[in-house]
Amino acid sequence: MRVVVIIPAVGGVVAAAASAASDVSRASFRALGGHELLGAGVARCGSKAGAKVLLNERARSAEEAQEMYETVAWYGARGAERMKGRDARLDLPKRRDDAAWLCAAANAADALSEMRSFFFGKKGSSSSSSSVLLPAFEVGLEEVRGAFERTRDGVRTDRLSDAAFPALREARRRAERAELELGEEAARHDDAFELEKDVHVVPRRRRREGVVRGRSRSGKTLYVEPREVRNVAEALERARADRDELERAAVRRLAATVDEIALRRSLEKAARVDAMVARCVLGADIRGVIPTVGSDGIVDAVGARHPLIENAIPCDARASPDRACIVCGPNGGGKSTLLSLIGLLAFCVRRAIPVPADRGARCDYFDDVLGDVDGSAKRAFGGSTFEAHCRFAAHVIEHQTTRRLLVLMDELGSGTDAAEGGALARATLEALDEATVVAATHDPRLKTLAGDYDIWTFTLDDRGKPTFAARRGVPPDGGRAIEAARRCGLPTSVLERATNLLENEDDHHDSPSSPLLVRLEEEVRDLRNQLRDERDSGATAIEAAASAAARRAEAAAARIVDREAKLDQLYRDLKARPKLQPISIVGESIKAARVATRQSLADRREALLATHGLEPLETLPNKGDSVVLVAFDDNAAALTTSAAVVLDTPHTSTTRSLLKVVVAIGPGAELKVPIDDLATWAVPVLADGTWISTGDAPAWDDDNRYPRRR
């Protein structure tokens, strides 16, 4: 038994350290593109259960990674890509012991049988990899699988089959004949009509032979169900009761044959197969191969391609714990992309996804992949850009002795004075002597250390454009920032001035780099980080708004279902009151139905707005506010939207249902519409004035009376 002792005095420190490690791992995973790669795998799963397995299942060691890769190769060799990963029948809902659940269980059993036959054939396989799949699961489900009817397309329905249950078939036929007889008997009375389901009455001024089911509002006319009709209706009720009892008995008998525990165990194994198939499909899509996996911290992948970039240019990805790899080259030349590629290769190994590289690739297993790229350190540790770099370096130096780490650092030595930053960068590389390190830099001091580190340089072609291909060796010149600025469209006058300043700096200082250019690069880098943080904050806010909209839609739908159930219960309660006349029951039910219909219509409108990222106006808008004019169809099943600007608002003392707002939907086009026909966007992306799907936001004309397009 393992005993864990927590000392109160340091417990908070331990928890904080664990939290920091988790934060930097998550930030690195996202910044390097791991979430996109994993999302691509999830999208290729056919079931929710398989997607859950893919999200949670990963290797914990090099040996486990190698075993998982062997299994992936086994399934890939048997054509796993042809499975397409599109079978949602593996998602079995919670047990209810009704026909619908038994139908779902039968569909799941079909999926298991098809999967087993596809990979192993009818007799199965003795391969060691077969342990991932399910054992034979046939006992108890053959009868269930044959108990339901199918459509012409072969889709199983939840209606019990007549062929499987002869007694039920006869009971159904008796009920159908009784329904026909009731209709024929009612038709013999010329003025008969159906007051409620299966209750046929005739209007009479006075009572005759039969059962009085209601009366008119004036009370002068009675609604009488003839005795002959009543006798046939009672026979129909008995036939239906017999049929329903036989169906319930059949369902109970079928449910008793289902071993849910065994079924769910088989489905869990099938979900693992679904995840393996998704790995194979993703590997085929990115032209991946099964790598050699070790535990020495080596990456050696020739012809590696970034899996998230379409038509990516192949390059060699190499890293070793013996010598840190320093990547140099011009701005926009591919340094950051190479760091992301190496990180994704390591993530592929942890998830047993084939790596996008040439055959013979080696990608060792790493306990963790930590990257100071794309602002990940700042998101994990906070503070300024330089402080985040320092905290990241301290974190990886501390943990390199206990775990096999792959450390990826972009813009090493940046964020502060060039001389001090370069010194700190070199000292950091020297301290990271037990980790596998790949660092991208523009620092000229690091570029001259070819004897101590592996130097890789991205080059430009004859036209000064990036080749996105790296070669071993020291770059012939600097970071080519001026060429990169020219490609970005910076004015020629600015470029010429920068060139002159650079030449003057070189004449007066011994430093091989220009402080001016260093400062410019630092300012550009800080601006990029700031914009990236704003982008991430906006994305988080949009995601939260979308979740809130989905919750509103679900809540509105739930209210509709609840209201329908209450309406049905009201009708049953009214019908159960012996002294209440049937006509009164109908009247009260119709009155309640009208109220419920109005409320449900409002809920459907709110749900539809929420699914489109809109929300109703909670308060009276002000003049000049940008709003959305919405128009629903009769059943609130669809809507159309158009951009509008408020021109005038009514007095707030008016009842809301009577409030009408004057809006402009175009130059010179004014409308007076109810306030309930106006909405506003629920997503914050509109905070900067950008409109979604409705064109540009209108602005006011010089007289401040009508909107005009920008």
XYZ file of C-alpha atoms in Angstrom:
710
model
C 0.000 0.000 0.000
C 1.311 3.415 -0.970
C 1.051 6.127 1.709
C 1.197 9.789 0.728
C 2.035 12.259 3.515
C 1.257 15.922 2.921
C 3.085 18.380 5.126
C 0.769 21.386 5.717
C 3.608 23.928 5.655
C 4.618 23.019 2.089
C 1.374 21.570 0.772
C 0.388 24.839 -0.876
C 3.790 25.124 -2.537
C 3.540 21.589 -3.928
C 0.046 22.270 -5.253
C 1.157 25.537 -6.838
C 4.102 23.825 -8.529
C 1.878 21.068 -9.874
C -0.578 23.659 -11.146
C 2.194 25.596 -12.907
C 3.477 22.413 -14.574
C -0.009 21.566 -15.755
C -0.575 25.099 -17.064
C 2.617 25.194 -19.107
C 1.927 21.714 -20.529
C -1.571 22.703 -21.629
C -0.385 26.036 -23.040
C 2.397 24.266 -24.955
C 0.017 21.627 -26.293
C -2.323 24.294 -27.638
C 0.366 26.643 -28.969
C 2.091 23.861 -30.893
C -1.198 22.767 -32.501
C -1.773 19.599 -30.481
C -5.460 20.383 -29.931
C -5.983 20.744 -33.686
C -4.249 17.437 -34.373
C -6.279 15.676 -31.692
C -9.458 17.313 -32.993
C -8.695 15.941 -36.454
C -8.494 12.464 -34.941
C -11.746 12.893 -33.026
C -13.483 14.012 -36.220
C -12.556 10.670 -37.777
C -14.127 8.614 -34.968
C -17.465 7.090 -35.793
C -18.859 7.122 -32.256
C -18.800 9.369 -29.221
C -17.376 6.473 -27.227
C -14.497 6.118 -29.690
C -13.835 9.869 -29.579
C -13.714 9.721 -25.785
C -11.164 6.911 -25.946
C -9.009 8.843 -28.406
C -9.091 11.911 -26.185
C -8.087 10.026 -23.035
C -5.915 7.163 -24.270
C -2.205 7.859 -24.631
C 1.040 6.049 -24.096
C 2.796 6.434 -20.742
C 6.156 5.093 -21.882
C 8.117 4.254 -24.986
C 7.145 0.598 -24.631
C 3.426 1.450 -24.508
C 3.798 3.737 -27.520
C 5.496 0.957 -29.484
C 2.750 -1.519 -28.546
C 0.023 0.916 -29.573
C 1.789 1.538 -32.874
C 1.945 -2.218 -33.490
C -1.805 -2.386 -32.982
C -2.374 0.575 -35.312
C -0.208 -1.137 -37.939
C -2.200 -4.357 -37.491
C -5.493 -2.600 -38.146
C -4.029 -0.521 -40.950
C -2.816 -3.650 -42.722
C -6.385 -4.957 -42.709
C -7.846 -1.917 -44.418
C -9.051 0.041 -41.400
C -9.360 3.140 -43.613
C -12.309 1.481 -45.362
C -14.279 1.469 -42.104
C -14.500 5.260 -42.503
C -15.213 5.624 -38.774
C -18.859 6.503 -39.277
C -20.711 3.971 -37.090
C -22.571 5.756 -34.276
C -24.392 2.550 -33.304
C -21.713 1.899 -30.689
C -23.175 4.699 -28.536
C -25.723 2.756 -26.474
C -28.017 4.977 -24.364
C -28.910 4.360 -20.728
C -31.017 1.256 -20.239
C -34.797 1.715 -20.187
C -36.108 -1.802 -20.974
C -38.413 -0.583 -23.718
C -38.577 -1.324 -27.439
C -36.465 1.718 -28.351
C -33.573 0.689 -26.072
C -33.722 -2.939 -27.233
C -33.608 -1.688 -30.819
C -30.503 0.371 -29.973
C -28.937 -2.701 -28.313
C -29.652 -4.749 -31.441
C -28.041 -2.057 -33.601
C -24.997 -2.056 -31.318
C -24.761 -5.837 -31.611
C -24.912 -5.496 -35.409
C -22.054 -2.995 -35.279
C -19.996 -5.365 -33.113
C -20.655 -8.259 -35.485
C -19.767 -6.221 -38.564
C -16.585 -4.925 -36.938
C -15.544 -8.416 -35.908
C -16.226 -9.848 -39.361
C -14.368 -7.020 -41.091
C -11.157 -7.426 -39.122
C -11.184 -11.100 -38.154
C -13.616 -12.898 -40.363
C -16.344 -15.132 -39.023
C -13.880 -17.413 -37.191
C -11.927 -14.649 -35.487
C -8.141 -14.447 -35.262
C -5.404 -15.645 -33.008
C -3.284 -12.513 -33.495
C -1.924 -10.964 -30.342
C -3.471 -7.668 -31.416
C -6.916 -9.227 -31.313
C -7.023 -8.602 -27.578
C -7.936 -5.037 -28.392
C -11.113 -6.216 -30.086
C -13.997 -8.003 -28.428
C -14.388 -11.651 -27.591
C -17.221 -13.541 -29.222
C -20.470 -11.840 -28.274
C -23.339 -13.758 -29.759
C -25.216 -15.351 -26.834
C -28.506 -13.674 -25.979
C -28.692 -11.140 -28.801
C -29.648 -13.218 -31.833
C -33.304 -13.131 -30.789
C -33.200 -9.402 -30.074
C -31.553 -8.633 -33.414
C -34.299 -10.516 -35.235
C -37.175 -9.149 -33.175
C -37.701 -5.821 -34.954
C -39.006 -4.795 -38.343
C -36.840 -3.029 -40.899
C -37.545 -0.379 -43.511
C -37.046 -0.955 -47.211
C -33.552 0.460 -46.800
C -32.755 -2.161 -44.177
C -32.872 0.235 -41.220
C -34.155 -1.402 -38.036
C -37.195 0.239 -36.429
C -38.404 -0.098 -32.832
C -41.592 -1.915 -33.938
C -41.628 -5.575 -32.927
C -41.705 -7.881 -35.924
C -44.896 -9.735 -36.807
C -42.830 -12.667 -38.066
C -41.038 -13.034 -34.724
C -44.234 -12.789 -32.635
C -47.223 -14.566 -34.283
C -49.557 -13.954 -31.317
C -48.768 -10.236 -31.396
C -49.407 -10.221 -35.137
C -52.900 -11.633 -34.616
C -53.608 -9.136 -31.816
C -52.571 -6.284 -34.088
C -54.850 -7.540 -36.834
C -57.773 -7.765 -34.408
C -57.156 -4.179 -33.307
C -56.967 -3.025 -36.941
C -60.243 -4.789 -37.771
C -61.886 -3.207 -34.737
C -60.748 0.240 -35.898
C -62.315 -0.369 -39.306
C -65.516 -1.609 -37.739
C -65.735 1.492 -35.552
C -65.373 3.722 -38.582
C -68.007 1.781 -40.502
C -70.454 1.841 -37.591
C -70.015 5.583 -37.121
C -70.536 6.147 -40.847
C -74.015 4.640 -40.605
C -75.049 7.779 -38.710
C -75.102 10.637 -41.199
C -74.570 13.452 -38.716
C -71.968 11.669 -36.540
C -68.615 13.277 -35.852
C -65.597 12.427 -33.675
C -65.726 14.449 -30.468
C -62.408 13.000 -29.279
C -60.296 10.063 -30.305
C -62.520 7.011 -30.952
C -65.581 8.787 -29.483
C -68.161 9.339 -32.239
C -71.310 11.290 -31.300
C -74.427 12.665 -32.958
C -76.111 15.968 -32.009
C -79.596 15.587 -30.513
C -82.112 17.984 -28.983
C -83.100 15.419 -26.409
C -81.557 12.294 -25.078
C -82.146 9.063 -26.888
C -80.611 5.620 -26.562
C -76.893 6.068 -26.049
C -74.361 7.810 -23.832
C -74.312 11.599 -23.480
C -70.724 12.775 -24.032
C -71.273 16.532 -23.854
C -73.520 19.456 -24.740
C -73.292 22.671 -26.671
C -72.532 26.043 -25.068
C -76.194 26.926 -25.018
C -77.024 23.598 -23.452
C -79.810 22.906 -25.981
C -77.924 20.314 -27.982
C -76.673 17.034 -26.565
C -73.779 15.072 -28.004
C -74.847 11.425 -27.773
C -72.720 8.385 -28.560
C -75.046 5.722 -30.029
C -75.066 2.429 -28.181
C -74.027 0.466 -31.272
C -71.037 2.735 -31.721
C -70.181 2.481 -28.034
C -70.176 -1.347 -28.196
C -67.751 -1.341 -31.126
C -65.532 1.276 -29.398
C -65.342 -0.884 -26.265
C -64.345 -3.860 -28.403
C -61.600 -1.718 -29.932
C -60.329 -0.758 -26.481
C -60.160 -4.414 -25.465
C -58.320 -5.337 -28.677
C -55.805 -2.593 -28.154
C -55.303 -3.544 -24.510
C -54.609 -7.140 -25.547
C -52.172 -5.960 -28.214
C -50.335 -3.631 -25.829
C -50.056 -6.322 -23.155
C -48.550 -8.753 -25.658
C -46.037 -6.078 -26.745
C -45.035 -5.403 -23.140
C -44.644 -9.120 -22.472
C -42.491 -9.522 -25.567
C -40.290 -6.590 -24.526
C -39.883 -8.010 -21.021
C -38.881 -11.381 -22.416
C -36.376 -9.839 -24.809
C -34.919 -7.575 -22.119
C -34.301 -10.594 -19.907
C -32.050 -12.091 -22.604
C -29.737 -9.062 -22.742
C -26.642 -9.167 -20.561
C -26.048 -5.420 -20.396
C -22.762 -5.740 -18.511
C -21.271 -8.008 -21.175
C -22.670 -5.811 -23.925
C -21.153 -2.657 -22.492
C -17.801 -4.367 -22.002
C -17.810 -5.370 -25.647
C -18.794 -1.839 -26.656
C -15.910 -0.425 -24.614
C -13.509 -2.624 -26.553
C -15.220 -1.700 -29.798
C -14.749 1.982 -28.887
C -11.009 1.303 -28.643
C -11.173 -0.242 -32.093
C -13.016 2.846 -33.333
C -10.207 5.002 -31.926
C -7.612 2.777 -33.611
C -9.464 3.090 -36.909
C -9.510 6.879 -36.495
C -5.725 6.820 -35.998
C -5.329 4.790 -39.174
C -7.591 7.111 -41.167
C -5.822 10.225 -39.870
C -2.452 8.635 -40.571
C -3.494 7.887 -44.152
C -4.790 11.439 -44.627
C -1.479 12.979 -43.512
C 0.564 10.274 -45.290
C 1.982 9.105 -42.008
C 4.233 6.162 -41.210
C 4.813 4.048 -38.101
C 8.020 5.374 -36.517
C 10.643 3.660 -34.435
C 10.085 4.679 -30.817
C 12.829 4.738 -28.202
C 13.425 6.406 -24.860
C 16.660 8.292 -25.600
C 15.056 11.629 -26.535
C 15.968 11.481 -30.251
C 13.944 12.846 -33.169
C 15.200 11.936 -36.653
C 12.472 12.304 -39.272
C 13.531 12.831 -42.883
C 10.983 14.486 -45.160
C 8.711 15.456 -42.267
C 5.600 17.461 -43.175
C 3.565 19.683 -40.913
C 0.243 17.783 -40.480
C -1.844 20.933 -40.071
C -0.552 22.765 -43.163
C -1.959 21.836 -46.547
C 0.726 21.042 -49.126
C 3.446 21.548 -46.529
C 7.013 21.564 -47.813
C 8.939 18.550 -46.446
C 11.950 19.186 -44.254
C 14.213 17.148 -42.031
C 13.316 17.291 -38.329
C 16.221 16.324 -36.099
C 16.892 16.764 -32.389
C 19.058 15.032 -29.819
C 19.752 15.408 -26.093
C 23.501 15.339 -26.813
C 23.570 18.699 -28.616
C 20.931 21.413 -28.594
C 19.645 22.380 -32.026
C 19.650 26.097 -32.919
C 17.466 27.156 -35.844
C 18.303 30.397 -37.658
C 17.048 32.146 -40.737
C 15.029 35.067 -42.065
C 11.756 36.301 -40.619
C 8.877 34.295 -42.027
C 11.258 31.606 -43.260
C 9.827 28.638 -41.324
C 11.623 28.538 -37.964
C 8.457 28.602 -35.836
C 6.798 26.087 -38.148
C 9.708 23.692 -37.653
C 9.367 23.977 -33.869
C 5.657 23.240 -34.156
C 6.368 20.284 -36.469
C 8.838 18.694 -34.028
C 6.361 19.178 -31.180
C 3.540 17.581 -33.187
C 5.748 14.596 -34.053
C 6.212 14.039 -30.318
C 2.475 14.437 -29.709
C 1.792 11.864 -32.450
C 3.957 9.346 -30.587
C 2.114 9.944 -27.315
C -1.209 9.280 -29.077
C 0.060 6.517 -31.424
C -0.811 8.532 -34.534
C 1.362 7.771 -37.597
C 3.916 10.538 -38.084
C 3.940 12.515 -41.373
C 7.478 11.687 -42.566
C 9.379 9.333 -44.824
C 9.816 5.677 -43.904
C 12.480 4.947 -41.348
C 11.590 7.905 -39.126
C 12.536 7.723 -35.463
C 10.576 9.690 -32.869
C 11.299 8.824 -29.275
C 8.802 9.067 -26.444
C 8.942 12.175 -24.243
C 7.322 12.469 -20.838
C 6.358 16.026 -21.690
C 6.642 18.466 -24.578
C 7.118 22.044 -23.401
C 7.185 24.943 -25.805
C 7.807 28.645 -25.378
C 6.181 29.444 -28.714
C 3.348 31.647 -29.902
C 2.945 33.283 -26.477
C 2.430 30.002 -24.593
C 4.813 30.964 -21.758
C 3.024 34.249 -21.219
C -0.340 32.497 -21.058
C 1.017 29.949 -18.583
C 3.030 32.246 -16.285
C 1.760 35.775 -16.991
C 3.880 38.876 -16.637
C 5.787 40.598 -19.422
C 7.161 38.764 -22.436
C 10.678 38.676 -20.985
C 9.454 37.549 -17.548
C 7.467 34.746 -19.172
C 10.588 33.593 -21.071
C 12.568 33.528 -17.827
C 9.905 31.637 -15.852
C 9.592 29.086 -18.643
C 13.367 28.556 -18.667
C 13.412 28.138 -14.885
C 10.571 25.614 -15.092
C 12.219 23.364 -17.689
C 15.629 23.552 -16.004
C 14.047 22.399 -12.736
C 12.126 19.474 -14.272
C 14.675 18.153 -16.794
C 16.305 15.881 -14.226
C 13.129 14.002 -13.327
C 11.434 13.692 -16.719
C 12.450 13.168 -20.338
C 11.604 16.569 -21.837
C 11.398 17.957 -25.344
C 11.941 21.722 -25.003
C 11.043 24.042 -27.895
C 11.903 27.735 -27.577
C 11.105 30.398 -30.151
C 12.886 33.775 -30.254
C 15.430 32.647 -27.660
C 17.209 35.630 -26.084
C 14.535 38.160 -27.048
C 12.424 40.501 -24.966
C 15.267 42.516 -23.435
C 18.612 44.120 -24.208
C 20.342 42.232 -27.023
C 23.621 41.655 -25.173
C 22.011 40.540 -21.917
C 19.396 38.485 -23.743
C 22.064 36.669 -25.732
C 24.043 35.891 -22.597
C 20.963 34.552 -20.826
C 20.061 32.461 -23.869
C 23.471 30.805 -24.002
C 23.479 30.158 -20.264
C 20.005 28.605 -20.546
C 21.133 26.258 -23.317
C 24.147 25.205 -21.250
C 21.895 24.505 -18.243
C 19.501 22.357 -20.301
C 22.042 19.548 -20.617
C 19.610 16.678 -19.945
C 16.699 17.704 -22.173
C 16.230 17.577 -25.918
C 16.259 21.235 -26.950
C 15.387 22.989 -30.200
C 15.595 26.781 -30.170
C 14.947 29.389 -32.858
C 16.841 32.655 -32.584
C 18.122 35.764 -34.327
C 20.853 36.351 -31.767
C 24.191 36.568 -33.606
C 26.151 35.214 -30.632
C 24.278 31.918 -30.685
C 24.716 31.578 -34.442
C 28.482 31.441 -34.006
C 28.437 28.443 -31.658
C 28.516 25.774 -34.355
C 31.122 23.827 -32.428
C 28.847 23.413 -29.412
C 25.411 23.088 -31.028
C 23.757 21.877 -34.221
C 23.001 24.951 -36.320
C 20.225 24.734 -38.946
C 19.473 27.652 -41.238
C 16.422 28.456 -43.349
C 17.439 30.101 -46.604
C 16.055 32.427 -49.273
C 15.992 31.870 -53.014
C 17.535 34.155 -55.628
C 14.467 36.403 -55.534
C 14.731 36.868 -51.792
C 11.726 34.671 -50.989
C 11.744 31.942 -48.305
C 12.375 28.394 -49.487
C 11.065 26.901 -46.199
C 13.932 24.427 -46.436
C 16.624 24.183 -43.750
C 20.243 23.245 -44.263
C 22.957 22.536 -41.730
C 25.371 25.377 -41.078
C 25.712 28.999 -39.968
C 23.638 31.593 -41.887
C 25.642 33.827 -44.224
C 24.068 37.002 -42.871
C 21.484 38.286 -40.394
C 17.801 37.637 -40.037
C 17.009 39.438 -43.299
C 14.494 41.589 -41.437
C 14.586 44.291 -44.121
C 13.723 41.750 -46.852
C 10.882 40.439 -44.693
C 9.645 44.004 -44.133
C 9.753 44.612 -47.899
C 7.596 41.503 -48.489
C 5.118 42.824 -45.935
C 4.672 46.065 -47.877
C 6.621 48.542 -45.741
C 7.197 51.773 -47.733
C 10.452 52.014 -49.702
C 11.448 55.214 -47.918
C 11.272 53.459 -44.553
C 13.313 50.522 -45.851
C 16.004 52.794 -47.280
C 16.208 54.758 -44.025
C 16.540 51.514 -42.020
C 19.333 50.359 -44.355
C 21.243 53.601 -43.859
C 20.825 53.424 -40.091
C 22.034 49.851 -40.117
C 25.162 50.803 -42.054
C 25.873 53.699 -39.676
C 25.404 51.431 -36.658
C 27.854 48.937 -38.141
C 30.418 51.714 -38.690
C 30.312 52.972 -35.114
C 29.800 49.819 -33.046
C 31.570 46.536 -32.757
C 28.328 44.663 -32.146
C 27.441 42.467 -35.127
C 23.768 43.354 -34.760
C 21.996 46.719 -35.020
C 20.436 47.923 -31.758
C 17.871 49.800 -33.829
C 16.785 46.678 -35.643
C 16.794 44.756 -32.389
C 14.511 47.331 -30.816
C 12.276 47.287 -33.887
C 12.058 43.511 -33.793
C 11.286 43.566 -30.079
C 8.503 46.109 -30.590
C 7.032 44.074 -33.443
C 7.247 40.905 -31.356
C 5.535 42.545 -28.370
C 2.794 43.843 -30.669
C 2.318 40.350 -32.068
C 2.027 38.910 -28.570
C -0.469 41.591 -27.592
C -2.603 40.926 -30.678
C -2.374 37.186 -30.042
C -3.559 37.605 -26.466
C -6.447 39.798 -27.638
C -7.325 37.171 -30.236
C -7.290 34.381 -27.651
C -9.410 36.469 -25.261
C -11.908 37.152 -28.040
C -12.035 33.469 -28.966
C -12.672 32.538 -25.329
C -15.450 35.119 -25.074
C -17.025 33.897 -28.310
C -16.901 30.293 -27.079
C -18.543 31.306 -23.794
C -21.250 33.249 -25.654
C -21.909 30.284 -27.949
C -22.222 27.985 -24.928
C -24.644 30.415 -23.297
C -26.695 30.548 -26.500
C -26.807 26.751 -26.631
C -27.969 26.631 -23.004
C -30.747 29.120 -23.784
C -31.843 27.026 -26.731
C -31.859 23.840 -24.641
C -33.749 25.541 -21.823
C -36.398 26.837 -24.240
C -36.779 23.390 -25.803
C -37.094 21.835 -22.342
C -39.843 24.303 -21.438
C -41.742 23.331 -24.581
C -41.538 19.632 -23.724
C -42.536 20.294 -20.109
C -45.499 22.410 -21.204
C -46.734 19.708 -23.572
C -46.516 17.145 -20.770
C -48.458 19.418 -18.403
C -51.118 19.966 -21.085
C -51.506 16.228 -21.525
C -51.724 15.770 -17.734
C -54.387 18.530 -17.568
C -56.516 16.701 -20.085
C -56.202 13.415 -18.155
C -57.058 15.157 -14.879
C -60.132 16.806 -16.366
C -61.258 13.562 -17.902
C -60.896 11.768 -14.561
C -63.375 14.104 -12.831
C -66.690 12.217 -12.938
C -68.989 15.248 -12.594
C -67.390 17.243 -15.395
C -69.183 17.087 -18.729
C -67.144 16.027 -21.768
C -67.878 19.297 -23.545
C -66.429 21.172 -20.551
C -63.343 18.985 -20.723
C -62.918 19.928 -24.382
C -63.423 23.621 -23.671
C -60.938 23.742 -20.796
C -58.415 21.721 -22.800
C -58.716 24.013 -25.808
C -58.282 27.063 -23.584
C -55.157 25.575 -21.989
C -53.844 24.520 -25.396
C -54.148 28.058 -26.721
C -52.189 29.438 -23.773
C -49.549 26.718 -24.106
C -49.287 27.282 -27.853
C -48.575 30.982 -27.368
C -45.964 30.227 -24.713
C -44.368 27.446 -26.787
C -44.223 29.719 -29.816
C -42.316 32.276 -27.764
C -39.951 29.565 -26.523
C -39.376 28.293 -30.058
C -38.561 31.822 -31.164
C -36.078 32.229 -28.309
C -34.487 28.849 -29.075
C -34.174 29.724 -32.762
C -32.574 33.064 -31.928
C -30.095 31.341 -29.623
C -29.053 28.836 -32.284
C -28.274 31.769 -34.600
C -26.154 33.583 -32.002
C -28.867 36.164 -31.299
C -30.756 37.198 -28.187
C -33.913 39.272 -27.686
C -33.654 42.905 -26.639
C -33.959 43.031 -22.864
C -34.231 46.819 -22.668
C -35.445 49.602 -24.899
C -32.710 50.472 -27.464
C -31.283 53.948 -27.890
C -31.174 56.029 -31.028
C -28.253 54.964 -33.184
C -28.001 51.446 -31.720
C -27.208 48.683 -34.206
C -29.819 45.913 -34.020
C -30.933 42.910 -36.059
C -34.408 42.784 -37.592
C -35.685 39.186 -37.466
C -38.649 37.611 -39.204
C -39.991 34.178 -38.182
C -42.190 31.826 -40.156
C -45.587 30.814 -38.745
C -44.227 27.927 -36.659
C -40.993 29.663 -35.614
C -39.026 26.974 -37.444
C -36.914 29.371 -39.532
C -35.945 33.023 -39.516
C -34.389 35.663 -41.719
C -32.250 38.563 -40.495
C -31.224 41.970 -41.740
C -29.101 44.747 -40.269
C -30.891 47.804 -38.892
C -30.224 50.994 -36.964
C -32.634 52.490 -34.422
C -34.009 55.880 -35.538
C -36.592 56.487 -32.827
C -37.940 54.743 -29.722
C -41.372 54.966 -28.025
C -42.147 56.010 -24.473
C -41.224 53.385 -21.898
C -44.611 53.665 -20.220
C -46.187 51.699 -23.055
C -46.818 47.974 -22.538
C -43.945 45.956 -24.043
C -46.206 43.999 -26.388
C -47.343 47.338 -27.872
C -43.879 48.898 -28.165
C -42.815 49.727 -31.708
C -39.404 51.007 -32.736
C -38.534 52.975 -35.861
C -35.521 51.448 -37.599
C -33.655 51.985 -40.850
C -32.671 48.949 -42.913
C -31.092 50.912 -45.769
C -30.675 54.404 -47.218
C -34.074 56.071 -46.970
C -35.813 52.832 -45.904
C -37.602 53.182 -42.559
C -39.803 50.654 -40.761
C -41.855 50.759 -37.584
C -41.605 47.306 -36.054
C -42.557 45.688 -32.737
C -39.719 45.477 -30.258
C -40.103 41.672 -30.152
C -39.023 41.597 -33.829
C -35.634 43.051 -32.914
C -32.638 41.206 -31.541
C -28.966 41.766 -30.902
C -25.932 39.610 -31.455
C -24.944 37.567 -28.417
C -21.338 37.083 -29.559
C -18.778 39.752 -28.588
C -17.057 39.771 -31.981
C -19.410 42.594 -32.860
C -17.924 44.803 -30.163
C -15.515 46.320 -32.711
C -18.320 47.200 -35.146
C -18.048 44.160 -37.380
C -21.428 42.703 -38.363
C -21.992 39.017 -38.953
C -23.765 37.873 -42.161
C -25.487 41.229 -42.592
C -22.840 43.359 -44.295
C -20.950 46.264 -42.823
C -22.394 48.196 -39.909
C -24.230 51.333 -41.116
C -23.041 54.777 -39.993
C -25.056 57.990 -39.623
C -25.146 60.666 -42.326
C -24.092 64.280 -41.770
C -27.576 65.292 -40.609
C -27.677 62.444 -38.092
C -31.026 61.331 -39.499
C -30.429 58.368 -41.766
C -27.833 55.612 -41.806
C -25.493 55.219 -44.699
C -23.135 52.376 -45.655
C -19.500 52.810 -44.814
